[in-house]
Coordinates of C-alpha atoms and ligand atoms in Angstrom, one line a residue:
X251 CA 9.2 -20.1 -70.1
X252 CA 9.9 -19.6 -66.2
X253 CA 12.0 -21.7 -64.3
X254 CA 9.8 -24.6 -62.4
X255 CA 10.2 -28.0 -60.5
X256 CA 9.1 -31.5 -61.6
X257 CA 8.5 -33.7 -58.5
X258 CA 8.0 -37.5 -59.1
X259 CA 6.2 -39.8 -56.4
X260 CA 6.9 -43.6 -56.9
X261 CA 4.7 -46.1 -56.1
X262 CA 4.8 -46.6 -52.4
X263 CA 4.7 -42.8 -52.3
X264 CA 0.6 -43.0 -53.9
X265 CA 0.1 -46.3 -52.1
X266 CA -3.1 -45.3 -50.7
X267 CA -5.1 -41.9 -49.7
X268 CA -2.6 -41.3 -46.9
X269 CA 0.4 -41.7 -48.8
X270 CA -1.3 -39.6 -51.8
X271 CA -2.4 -36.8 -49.1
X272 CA 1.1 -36.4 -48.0
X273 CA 2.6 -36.2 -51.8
X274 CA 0.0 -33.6 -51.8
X275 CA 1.3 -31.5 -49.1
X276 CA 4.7 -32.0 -50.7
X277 CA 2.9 -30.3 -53.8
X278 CA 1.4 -27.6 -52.2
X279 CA 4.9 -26.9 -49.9
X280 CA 6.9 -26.0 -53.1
X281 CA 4.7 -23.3 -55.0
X282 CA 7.5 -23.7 -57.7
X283 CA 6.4 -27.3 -58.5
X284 CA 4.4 -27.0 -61.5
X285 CA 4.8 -30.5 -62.9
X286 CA 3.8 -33.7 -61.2
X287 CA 4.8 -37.1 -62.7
X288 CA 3.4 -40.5 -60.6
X289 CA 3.6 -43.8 -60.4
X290 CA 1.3 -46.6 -60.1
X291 CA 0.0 -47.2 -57.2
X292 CA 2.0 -49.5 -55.3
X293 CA 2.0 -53.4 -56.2
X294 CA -0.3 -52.4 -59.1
X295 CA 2.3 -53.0 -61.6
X296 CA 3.4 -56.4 -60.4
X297 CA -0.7 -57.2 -60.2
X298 CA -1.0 -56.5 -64.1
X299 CA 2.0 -57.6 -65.2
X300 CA 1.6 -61.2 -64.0
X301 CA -2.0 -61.0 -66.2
X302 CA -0.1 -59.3 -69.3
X303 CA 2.5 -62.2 -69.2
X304 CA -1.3 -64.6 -69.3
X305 CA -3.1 -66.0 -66.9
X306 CA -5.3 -68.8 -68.4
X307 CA -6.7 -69.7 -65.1
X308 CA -10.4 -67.6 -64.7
X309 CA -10.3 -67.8 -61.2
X310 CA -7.1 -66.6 -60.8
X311 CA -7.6 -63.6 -63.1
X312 CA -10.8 -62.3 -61.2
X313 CA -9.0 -62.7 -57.7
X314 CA -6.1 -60.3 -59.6
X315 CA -9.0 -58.1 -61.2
X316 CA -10.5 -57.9 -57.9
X317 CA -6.8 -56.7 -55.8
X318 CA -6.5 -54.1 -58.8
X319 CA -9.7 -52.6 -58.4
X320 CA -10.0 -52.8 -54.4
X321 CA -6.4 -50.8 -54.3
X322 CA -8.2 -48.0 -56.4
X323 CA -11.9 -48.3 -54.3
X324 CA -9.9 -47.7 -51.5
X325 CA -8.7 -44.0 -52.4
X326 CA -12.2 -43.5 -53.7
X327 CA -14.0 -44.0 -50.8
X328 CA -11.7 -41.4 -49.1
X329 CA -12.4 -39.1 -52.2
X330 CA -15.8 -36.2 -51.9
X331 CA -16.4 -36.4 -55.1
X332 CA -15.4 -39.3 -57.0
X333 CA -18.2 -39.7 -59.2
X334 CA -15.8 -38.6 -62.4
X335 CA -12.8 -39.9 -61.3
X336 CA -14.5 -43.4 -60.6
X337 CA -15.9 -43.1 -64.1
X338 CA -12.5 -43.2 -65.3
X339 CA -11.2 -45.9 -63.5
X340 CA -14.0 -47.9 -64.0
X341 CA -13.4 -47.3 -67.8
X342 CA -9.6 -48.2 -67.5
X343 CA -10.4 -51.3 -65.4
X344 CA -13.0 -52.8 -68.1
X345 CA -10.0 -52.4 -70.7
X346 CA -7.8 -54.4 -68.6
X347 CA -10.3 -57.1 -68.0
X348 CA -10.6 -57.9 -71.7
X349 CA -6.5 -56.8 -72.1
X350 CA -6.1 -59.5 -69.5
X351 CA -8.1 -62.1 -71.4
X352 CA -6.4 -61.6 -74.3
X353 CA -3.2 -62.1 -73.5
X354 CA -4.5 -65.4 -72.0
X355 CA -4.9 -66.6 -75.3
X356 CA -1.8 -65.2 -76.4
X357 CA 0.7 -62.7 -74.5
X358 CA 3.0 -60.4 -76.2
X359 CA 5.1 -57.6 -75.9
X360 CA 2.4 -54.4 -77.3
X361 CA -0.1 -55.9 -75.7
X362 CA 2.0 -55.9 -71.8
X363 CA 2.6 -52.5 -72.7
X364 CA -1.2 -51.6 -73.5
X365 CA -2.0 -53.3 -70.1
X366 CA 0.6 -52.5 -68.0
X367 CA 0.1 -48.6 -68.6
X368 CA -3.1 -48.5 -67.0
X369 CA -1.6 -48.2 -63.4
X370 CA -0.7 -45.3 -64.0
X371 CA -3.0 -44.0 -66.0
X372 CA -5.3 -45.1 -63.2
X373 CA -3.6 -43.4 -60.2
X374 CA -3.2 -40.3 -61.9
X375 CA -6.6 -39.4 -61.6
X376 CA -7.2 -40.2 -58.3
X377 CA -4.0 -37.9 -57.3
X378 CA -5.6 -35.2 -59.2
X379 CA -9.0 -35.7 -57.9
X380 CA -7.5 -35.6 -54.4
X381 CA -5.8 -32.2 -55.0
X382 CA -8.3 -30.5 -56.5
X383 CA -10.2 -31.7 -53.7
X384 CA -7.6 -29.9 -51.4
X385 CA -8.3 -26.6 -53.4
X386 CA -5.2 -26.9 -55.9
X387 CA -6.3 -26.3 -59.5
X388 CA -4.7 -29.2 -60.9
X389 CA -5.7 -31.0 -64.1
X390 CA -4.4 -34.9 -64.9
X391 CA -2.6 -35.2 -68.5
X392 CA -1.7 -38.1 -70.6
X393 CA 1.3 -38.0 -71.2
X394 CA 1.6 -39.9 -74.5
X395 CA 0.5 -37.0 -75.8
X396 CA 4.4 -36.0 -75.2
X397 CA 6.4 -38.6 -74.1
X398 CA 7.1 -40.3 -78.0
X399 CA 9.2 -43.5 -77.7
X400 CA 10.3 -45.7 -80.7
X401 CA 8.4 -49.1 -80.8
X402 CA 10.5 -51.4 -78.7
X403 CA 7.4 -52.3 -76.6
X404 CA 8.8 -53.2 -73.1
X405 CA 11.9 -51.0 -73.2
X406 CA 10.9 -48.2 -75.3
X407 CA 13.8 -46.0 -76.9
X408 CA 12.6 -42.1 -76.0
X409 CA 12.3 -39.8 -79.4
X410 CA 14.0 -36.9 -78.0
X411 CA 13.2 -34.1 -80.3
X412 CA 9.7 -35.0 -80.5
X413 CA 9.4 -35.2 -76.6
X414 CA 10.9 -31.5 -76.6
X415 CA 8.4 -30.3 -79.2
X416 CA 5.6 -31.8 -77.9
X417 CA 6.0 -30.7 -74.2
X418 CA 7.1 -26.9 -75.2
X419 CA 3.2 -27.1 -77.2
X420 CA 1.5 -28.8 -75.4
X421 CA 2.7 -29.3 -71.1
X422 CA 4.6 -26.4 -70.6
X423 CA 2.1 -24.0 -71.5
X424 CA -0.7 -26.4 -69.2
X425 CA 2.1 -25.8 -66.3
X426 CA 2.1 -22.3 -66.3
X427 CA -1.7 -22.2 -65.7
X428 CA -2.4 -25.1 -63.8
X429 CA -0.7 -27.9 -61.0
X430 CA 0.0 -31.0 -63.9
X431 CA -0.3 -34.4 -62.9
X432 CA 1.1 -36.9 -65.1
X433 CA 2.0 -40.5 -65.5
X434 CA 5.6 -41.9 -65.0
X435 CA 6.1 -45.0 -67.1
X436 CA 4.3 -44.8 -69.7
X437 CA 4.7 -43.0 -73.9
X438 CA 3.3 -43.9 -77.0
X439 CA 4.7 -44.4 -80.5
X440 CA 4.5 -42.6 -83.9
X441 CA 1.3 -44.8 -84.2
X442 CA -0.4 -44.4 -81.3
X443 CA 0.3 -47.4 -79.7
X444 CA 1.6 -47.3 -76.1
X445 CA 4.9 -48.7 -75.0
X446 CA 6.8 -48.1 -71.2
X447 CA 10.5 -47.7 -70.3
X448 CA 10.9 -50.6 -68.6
X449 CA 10.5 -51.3 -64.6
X450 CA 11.0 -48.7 -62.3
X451 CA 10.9 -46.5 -65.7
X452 CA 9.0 -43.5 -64.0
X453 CA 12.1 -41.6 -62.8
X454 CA 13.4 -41.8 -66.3
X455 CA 10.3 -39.9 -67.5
X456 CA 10.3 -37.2 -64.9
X457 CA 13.6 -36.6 -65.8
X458 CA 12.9 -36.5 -69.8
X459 CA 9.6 -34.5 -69.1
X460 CA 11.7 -31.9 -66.6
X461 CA 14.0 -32.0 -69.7
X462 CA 11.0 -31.4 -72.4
X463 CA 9.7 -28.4 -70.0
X464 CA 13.5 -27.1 -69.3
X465 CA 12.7 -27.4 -65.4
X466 CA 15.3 -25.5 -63.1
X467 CA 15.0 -28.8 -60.6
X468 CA 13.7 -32.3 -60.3
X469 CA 12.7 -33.9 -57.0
X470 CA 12.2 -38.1 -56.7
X471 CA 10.2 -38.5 -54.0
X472 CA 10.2 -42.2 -52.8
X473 CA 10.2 -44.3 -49.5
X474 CA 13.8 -43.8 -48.0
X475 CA 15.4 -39.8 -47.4
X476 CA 17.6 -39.8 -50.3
X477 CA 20.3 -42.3 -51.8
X478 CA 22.6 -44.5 -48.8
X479 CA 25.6 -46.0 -49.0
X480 CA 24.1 -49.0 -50.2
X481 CA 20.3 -50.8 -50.3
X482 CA 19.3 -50.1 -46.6
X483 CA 17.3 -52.8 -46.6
X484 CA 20.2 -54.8 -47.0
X485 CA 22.4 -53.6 -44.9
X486 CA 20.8 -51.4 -41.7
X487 CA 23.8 -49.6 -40.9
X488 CA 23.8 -48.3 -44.4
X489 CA 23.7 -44.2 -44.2
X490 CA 22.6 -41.3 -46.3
X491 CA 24.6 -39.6 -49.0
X492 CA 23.9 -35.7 -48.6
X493 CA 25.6 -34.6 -52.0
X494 CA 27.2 -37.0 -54.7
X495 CA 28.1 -36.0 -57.9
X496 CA 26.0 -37.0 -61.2
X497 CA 29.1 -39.4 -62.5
X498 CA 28.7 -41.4 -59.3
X499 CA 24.9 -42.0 -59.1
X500 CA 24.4 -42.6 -62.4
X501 CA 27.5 -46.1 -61.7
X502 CA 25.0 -46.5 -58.7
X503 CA 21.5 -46.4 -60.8
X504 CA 23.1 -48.6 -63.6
X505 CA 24.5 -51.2 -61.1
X506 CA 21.1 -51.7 -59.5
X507 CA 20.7 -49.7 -57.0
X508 CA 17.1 -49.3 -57.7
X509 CA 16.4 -46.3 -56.0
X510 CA 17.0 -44.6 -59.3
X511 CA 16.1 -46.0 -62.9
X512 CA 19.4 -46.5 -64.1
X513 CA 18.8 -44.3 -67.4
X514 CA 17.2 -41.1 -64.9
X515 CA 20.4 -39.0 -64.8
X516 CA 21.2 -38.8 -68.7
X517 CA 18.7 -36.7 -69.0
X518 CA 19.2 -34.7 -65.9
X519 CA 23.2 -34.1 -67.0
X520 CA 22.2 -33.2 -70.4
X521 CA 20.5 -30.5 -69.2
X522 CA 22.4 -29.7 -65.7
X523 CA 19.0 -30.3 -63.5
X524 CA 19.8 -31.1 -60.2
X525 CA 18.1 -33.7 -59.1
X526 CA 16.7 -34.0 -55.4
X527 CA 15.9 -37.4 -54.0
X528 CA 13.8 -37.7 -50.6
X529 CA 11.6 -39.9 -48.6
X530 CA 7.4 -38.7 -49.4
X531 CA 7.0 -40.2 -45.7
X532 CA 9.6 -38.2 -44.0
X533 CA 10.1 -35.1 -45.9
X534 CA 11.6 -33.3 -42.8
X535 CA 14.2 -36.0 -43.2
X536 CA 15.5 -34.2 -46.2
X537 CA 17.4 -36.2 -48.8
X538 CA 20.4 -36.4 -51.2
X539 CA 21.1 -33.7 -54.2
X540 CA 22.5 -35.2 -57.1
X541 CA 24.6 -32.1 -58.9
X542 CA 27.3 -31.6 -61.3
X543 CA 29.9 -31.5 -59.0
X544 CA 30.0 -32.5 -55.3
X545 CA 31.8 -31.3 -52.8
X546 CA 33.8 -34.2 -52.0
X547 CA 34.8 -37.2 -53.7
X548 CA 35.3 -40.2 -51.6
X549 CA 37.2 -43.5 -52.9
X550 CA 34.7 -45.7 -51.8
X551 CA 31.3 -43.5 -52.4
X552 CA 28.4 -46.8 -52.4
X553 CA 27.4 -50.9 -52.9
X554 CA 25.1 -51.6 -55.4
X555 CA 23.4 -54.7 -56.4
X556 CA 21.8 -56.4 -59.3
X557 CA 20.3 -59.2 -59.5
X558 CA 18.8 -61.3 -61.7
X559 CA 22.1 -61.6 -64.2
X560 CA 22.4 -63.8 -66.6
X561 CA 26.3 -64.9 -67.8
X562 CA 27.0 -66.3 -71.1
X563 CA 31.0 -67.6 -71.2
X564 CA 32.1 -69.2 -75.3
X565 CA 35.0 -70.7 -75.4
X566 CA 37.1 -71.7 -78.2
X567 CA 40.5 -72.7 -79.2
X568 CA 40.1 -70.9 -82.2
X569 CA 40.4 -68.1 -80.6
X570 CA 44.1 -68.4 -79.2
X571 CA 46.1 -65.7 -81.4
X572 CA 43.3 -65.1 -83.7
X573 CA 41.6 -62.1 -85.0
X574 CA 38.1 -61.4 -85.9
X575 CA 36.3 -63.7 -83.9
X576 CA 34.9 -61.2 -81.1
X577 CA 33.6 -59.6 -84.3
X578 CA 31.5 -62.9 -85.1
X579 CA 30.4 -63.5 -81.6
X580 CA 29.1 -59.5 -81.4
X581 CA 27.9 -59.8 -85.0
X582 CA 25.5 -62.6 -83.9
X583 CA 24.1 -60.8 -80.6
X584 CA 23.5 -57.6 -82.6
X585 CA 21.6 -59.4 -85.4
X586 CA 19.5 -60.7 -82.1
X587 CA 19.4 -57.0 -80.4
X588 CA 20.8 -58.9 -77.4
X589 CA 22.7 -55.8 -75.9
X590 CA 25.9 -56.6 -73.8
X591 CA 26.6 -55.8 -70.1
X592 CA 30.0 -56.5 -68.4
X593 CA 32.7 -58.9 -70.6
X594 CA 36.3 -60.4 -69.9
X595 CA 38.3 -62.2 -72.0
X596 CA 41.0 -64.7 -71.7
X597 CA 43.1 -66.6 -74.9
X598 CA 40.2 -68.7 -75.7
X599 CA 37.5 -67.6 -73.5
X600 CA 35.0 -64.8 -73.3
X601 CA 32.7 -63.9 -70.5
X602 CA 30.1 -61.6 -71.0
X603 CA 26.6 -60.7 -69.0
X604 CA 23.4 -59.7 -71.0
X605 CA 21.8 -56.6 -70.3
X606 CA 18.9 -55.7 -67.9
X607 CA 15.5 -57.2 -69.0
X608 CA 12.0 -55.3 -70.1
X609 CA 8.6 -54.7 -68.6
X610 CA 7.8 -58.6 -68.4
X611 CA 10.0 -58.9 -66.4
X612 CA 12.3 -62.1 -65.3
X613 CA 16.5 -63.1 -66.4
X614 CA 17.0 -62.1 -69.5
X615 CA 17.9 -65.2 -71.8
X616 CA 19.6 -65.9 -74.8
X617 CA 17.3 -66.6 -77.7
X618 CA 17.3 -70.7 -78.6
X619 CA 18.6 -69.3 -82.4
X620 CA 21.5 -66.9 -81.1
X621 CA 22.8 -69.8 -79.3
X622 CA 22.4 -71.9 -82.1
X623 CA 24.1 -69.3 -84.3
X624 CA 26.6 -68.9 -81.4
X625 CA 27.3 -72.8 -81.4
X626 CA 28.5 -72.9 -84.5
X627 CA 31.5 -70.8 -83.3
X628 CA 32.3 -71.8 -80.1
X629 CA 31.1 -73.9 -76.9
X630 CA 28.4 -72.0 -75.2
X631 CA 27.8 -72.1 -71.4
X632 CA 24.5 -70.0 -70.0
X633 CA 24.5 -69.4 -65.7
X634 CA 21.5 -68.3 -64.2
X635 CA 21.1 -66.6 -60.8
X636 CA 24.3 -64.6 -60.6
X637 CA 24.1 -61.1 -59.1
X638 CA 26.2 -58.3 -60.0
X639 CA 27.9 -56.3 -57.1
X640 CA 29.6 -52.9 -57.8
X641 CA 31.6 -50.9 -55.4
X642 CA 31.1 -47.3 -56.8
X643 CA 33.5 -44.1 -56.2
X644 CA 35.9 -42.3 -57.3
X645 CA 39.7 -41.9 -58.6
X646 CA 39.6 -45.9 -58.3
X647 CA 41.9 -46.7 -61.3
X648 CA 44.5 -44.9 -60.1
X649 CA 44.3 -45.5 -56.3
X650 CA 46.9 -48.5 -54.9
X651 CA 45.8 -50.9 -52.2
X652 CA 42.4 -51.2 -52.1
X653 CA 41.7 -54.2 -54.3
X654 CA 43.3 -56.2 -51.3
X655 CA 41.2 -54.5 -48.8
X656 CA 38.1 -55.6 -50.8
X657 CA 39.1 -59.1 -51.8
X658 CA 40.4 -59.7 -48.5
X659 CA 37.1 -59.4 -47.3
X660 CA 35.8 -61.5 -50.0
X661 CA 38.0 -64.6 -49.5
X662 CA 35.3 -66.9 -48.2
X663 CA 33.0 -65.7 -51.8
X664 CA 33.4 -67.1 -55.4
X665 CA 33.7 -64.6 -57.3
X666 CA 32.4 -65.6 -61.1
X667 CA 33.3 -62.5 -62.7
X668 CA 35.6 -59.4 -62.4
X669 CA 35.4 -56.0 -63.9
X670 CA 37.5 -53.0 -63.6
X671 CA 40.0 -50.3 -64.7
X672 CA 37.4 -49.5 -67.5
X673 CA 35.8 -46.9 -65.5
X674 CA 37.6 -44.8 -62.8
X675 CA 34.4 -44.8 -60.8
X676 CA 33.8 -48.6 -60.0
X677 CA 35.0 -52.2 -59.6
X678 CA 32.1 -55.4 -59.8
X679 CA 31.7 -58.6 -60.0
X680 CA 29.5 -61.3 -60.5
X681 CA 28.6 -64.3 -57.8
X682 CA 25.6 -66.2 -57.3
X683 CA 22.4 -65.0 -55.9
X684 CA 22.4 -66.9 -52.6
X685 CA 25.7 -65.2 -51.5
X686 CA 25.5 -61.6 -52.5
X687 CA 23.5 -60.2 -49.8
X688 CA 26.1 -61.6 -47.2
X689 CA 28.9 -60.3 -49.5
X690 CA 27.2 -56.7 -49.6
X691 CA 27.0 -57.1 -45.8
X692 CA 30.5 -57.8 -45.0
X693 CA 31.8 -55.4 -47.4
X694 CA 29.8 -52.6 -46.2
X695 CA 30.7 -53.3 -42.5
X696 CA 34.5 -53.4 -44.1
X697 CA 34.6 -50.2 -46.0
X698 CA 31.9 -48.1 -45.3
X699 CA 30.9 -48.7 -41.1
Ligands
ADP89 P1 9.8 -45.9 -56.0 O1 8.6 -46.8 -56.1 O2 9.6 -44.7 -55.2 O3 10.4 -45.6 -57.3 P2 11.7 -47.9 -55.5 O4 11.3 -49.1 -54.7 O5 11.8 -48.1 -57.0 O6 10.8 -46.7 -55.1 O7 13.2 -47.4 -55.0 C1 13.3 -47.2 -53.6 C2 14.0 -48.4 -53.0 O8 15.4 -48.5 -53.6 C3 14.3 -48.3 -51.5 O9 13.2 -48.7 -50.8 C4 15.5 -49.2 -51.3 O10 15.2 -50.4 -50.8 C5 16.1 -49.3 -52.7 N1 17.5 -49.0 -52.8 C6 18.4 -49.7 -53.5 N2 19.6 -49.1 -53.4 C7 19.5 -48.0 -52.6 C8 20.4 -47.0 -52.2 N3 21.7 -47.0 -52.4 N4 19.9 -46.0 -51.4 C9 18.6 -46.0 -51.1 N5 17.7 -46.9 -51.5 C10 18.1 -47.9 -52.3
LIG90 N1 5.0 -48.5 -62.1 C1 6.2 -48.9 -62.8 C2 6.9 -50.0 -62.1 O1 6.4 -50.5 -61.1 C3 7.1 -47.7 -63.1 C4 7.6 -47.1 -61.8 O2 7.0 -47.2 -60.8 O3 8.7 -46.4 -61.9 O4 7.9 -50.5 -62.6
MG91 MG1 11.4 -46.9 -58.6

């Protein structure tokens, strides 16, 4: 099949009809872009989440309802004819109601998924409606016709041969007629059932559907001109990277920096797709390209932040001089699918942070029975409200000096956790959520200003 581009819009980037219109000139810019995967629009996930996790409380539901289906009136109105699209919509918004009331009575994980996936399966077809409306012949798809995940609702695993046989049937040829939009997000199981890739997961799919469709680029279009030097929104003088290297932004997507879903580039790198990341407001801006190899290589490349972590620290006297126990301890967590983050280790201590949470959202915990099993080992200590900070570049394990540079700066912080010299690209810690900000702040203005 020819060589085409998959561009992704996030949710601030199909907020409304103006933000949708300027995706759309995007679109029609780039006669190569064949493949359009979108978001919900904005705040409509975090709307529909808070019913999937149950809201018992009627009046509260409705007023949510009611936010949901005024963000989607809104682009309607704007809309010539919107008689089918608002058909749809309609349709999608009576399955949330009664999703909504069900998981009042009881929540779970299948059923967050069902509901959750009907932002996006909403604001795909007002995106389409609005370009066909601008004379583009686009059609909307489902994507869980292609995008196959395993069942872990919330966090779904992607089925990658499936995903690549389904899209060469069914999207690529669609693509080669037609301008596809799509939903981000969102797949659906050997049975049917739908399940998501976890928050922010609609970069992930752009980048599995540009690899299903063997795309020659992927754009993420989103609301800053490309990846900075850290979150500008938490530091102002942070500035844009023009070129940086796949190694380096995948350490900066799996730190935090949310720009990027953390699990976006795999795909990308597997297939040697540059990616292109730019702001869907300011287009002329231009962005950041994310390629095999940059140009230059920087020690110090970015911040990134994470918050939201969750530390677990056993201690033991056993331990001291003993073998087998890590094996116990990692036996335990696996039997509980609890997937580990960062760890250290001292004689009879080990500190470890559990991995990123699913589509419910919130810290992720440590089940009551893996402590239990866990407590029969060791002493168990659980912190909340830790944030992870990771300074991100390049050649770092073999570089001298630095370390004193960046915990010079850090003197006044306590820092709960230290990681490094496992990855030549980064060095992180752990301190508590109040501080991190401030310690982003001062360490930017140190190494990066
Ligand atoms: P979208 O809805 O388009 O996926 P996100 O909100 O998920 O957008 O990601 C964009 C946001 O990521 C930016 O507004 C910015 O606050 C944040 N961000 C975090 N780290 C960075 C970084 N290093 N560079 C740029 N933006 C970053
Ligand atoms: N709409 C989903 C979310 O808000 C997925 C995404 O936007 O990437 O998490
Ligand atoms: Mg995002």
């Amino acid at each position: 099949m020819s060589a085409f581009n998959v561009a992704k819009f996030g949710g601030t980037s199909v907020a409304n009809f103006e933000a949708m219109s300027r995706c759309a000139v995007i679109i029609e810019n780039n006669p190569e872009t064949k493949l359009v995967v979108s978001s919900a629009c904005s705040g409509v996930t975090n709307l529909l989440v808070e019913l999937a996790n149950g809201v018992s409380n009627q009046e509260r539901r409705s007023e949510l309802l009611t936010k949901i289906a005024s963000i989607h009136d809104s682009v309607l109105s704007h809309l010539n004819h919107s008689d089918e699209a608002a058909a749809e919509i309609y349709k999608i918004l009576d399955t949330v109601t009664s999703l909504a009331e069900a998981a009042s009575i009881q929540a779970s994980k299948k059923l967050t998924d069902h509901l959750v996936a009907c932002g996006e399966l909403m604001s795909t077809h007002l995106l389409a409606q609005l370009m066909r409306e601008r004379g583009i012949d686009a059609v909307r798809f489902d994507i869980r016709e292609v995008l196959r995940t395993d069942s872990t609702f919330g966090r779904a695993e992607p089925q990658l041969a499936d995903i690549s046989t389904l899209a060469g049937e069914k999207l690529a040829p669609l693509c080669q007629k037609h301008v596809v939009i799509t939903q981000g997000f969102i797949g659906s199981d050997a049975e049917g059932n739908t399940t998501t890739l976890g928050r922010g997961g609609s970069d992930y799919s752009a980048a599995l559907i540009a690899e299903g469709v063997e795309a020659s680029g992927l754009e993420i279009w989103t609301d800053v001109p490309g990846i900075y030097t850290t979150d500008p929104r938490v530091a102002p003088k942070a500035s844009p990277i023009a070129e940086i290297s796949f190694s380096e932004a995948s350490e900066m997507a799996n730190f935090g920096a949310k720009i990027l879903h953390p699990s976006t580039l795999v795909p990308a790198l597997r297939h040697d797709i540059p990616v292109f990341v730019g702001s869907s407001k300011e287009p002329e801006r231009g962005g950041t390209w994310i390629r095999h190899n940059a140009e230059t290589s920087p020690l110090f490349r970015a911040l990134a932040l994470r918050s939201n972590q969750t530390m677990v620290t056993l201690r033991s006297a056993n331990m001291f001089h003993a073998y087998g126990f890590l094996a116990k301890v990692f036996e335990i967590l696996a039997k509980h699918k609890i997937s580990v983050d960062l760890i250290t280790t001292s004689e009879i201590s080990v500190s470890l942070t559990l991995d990123q949470t699913d589509t419910a959202g919130g810290a992720p915990q440590l089940p009551e029975q893996a402590r239990f099993e866990l407590e029969e080992l060791c002493h168990v200590d659980v912190e909340h409200d830790l944030c992870l900070v990771a300074l991100i570049g390049n050649n770092m394990s073999e570089s001298k000096g630095y370390a004193k540079q960046v915990f010079g700066t850090l003197e006044d912080f306590n820092l709960r956790m230290i990681c490094y010299g496992a990855s030549p690209h980064n060095l992180c810690f752990l301190l508590h959520e109040s501080v991190a900000k401030s310690a982003i702040q001062k360490l930017h203005t140190e190494l990066f200003e």
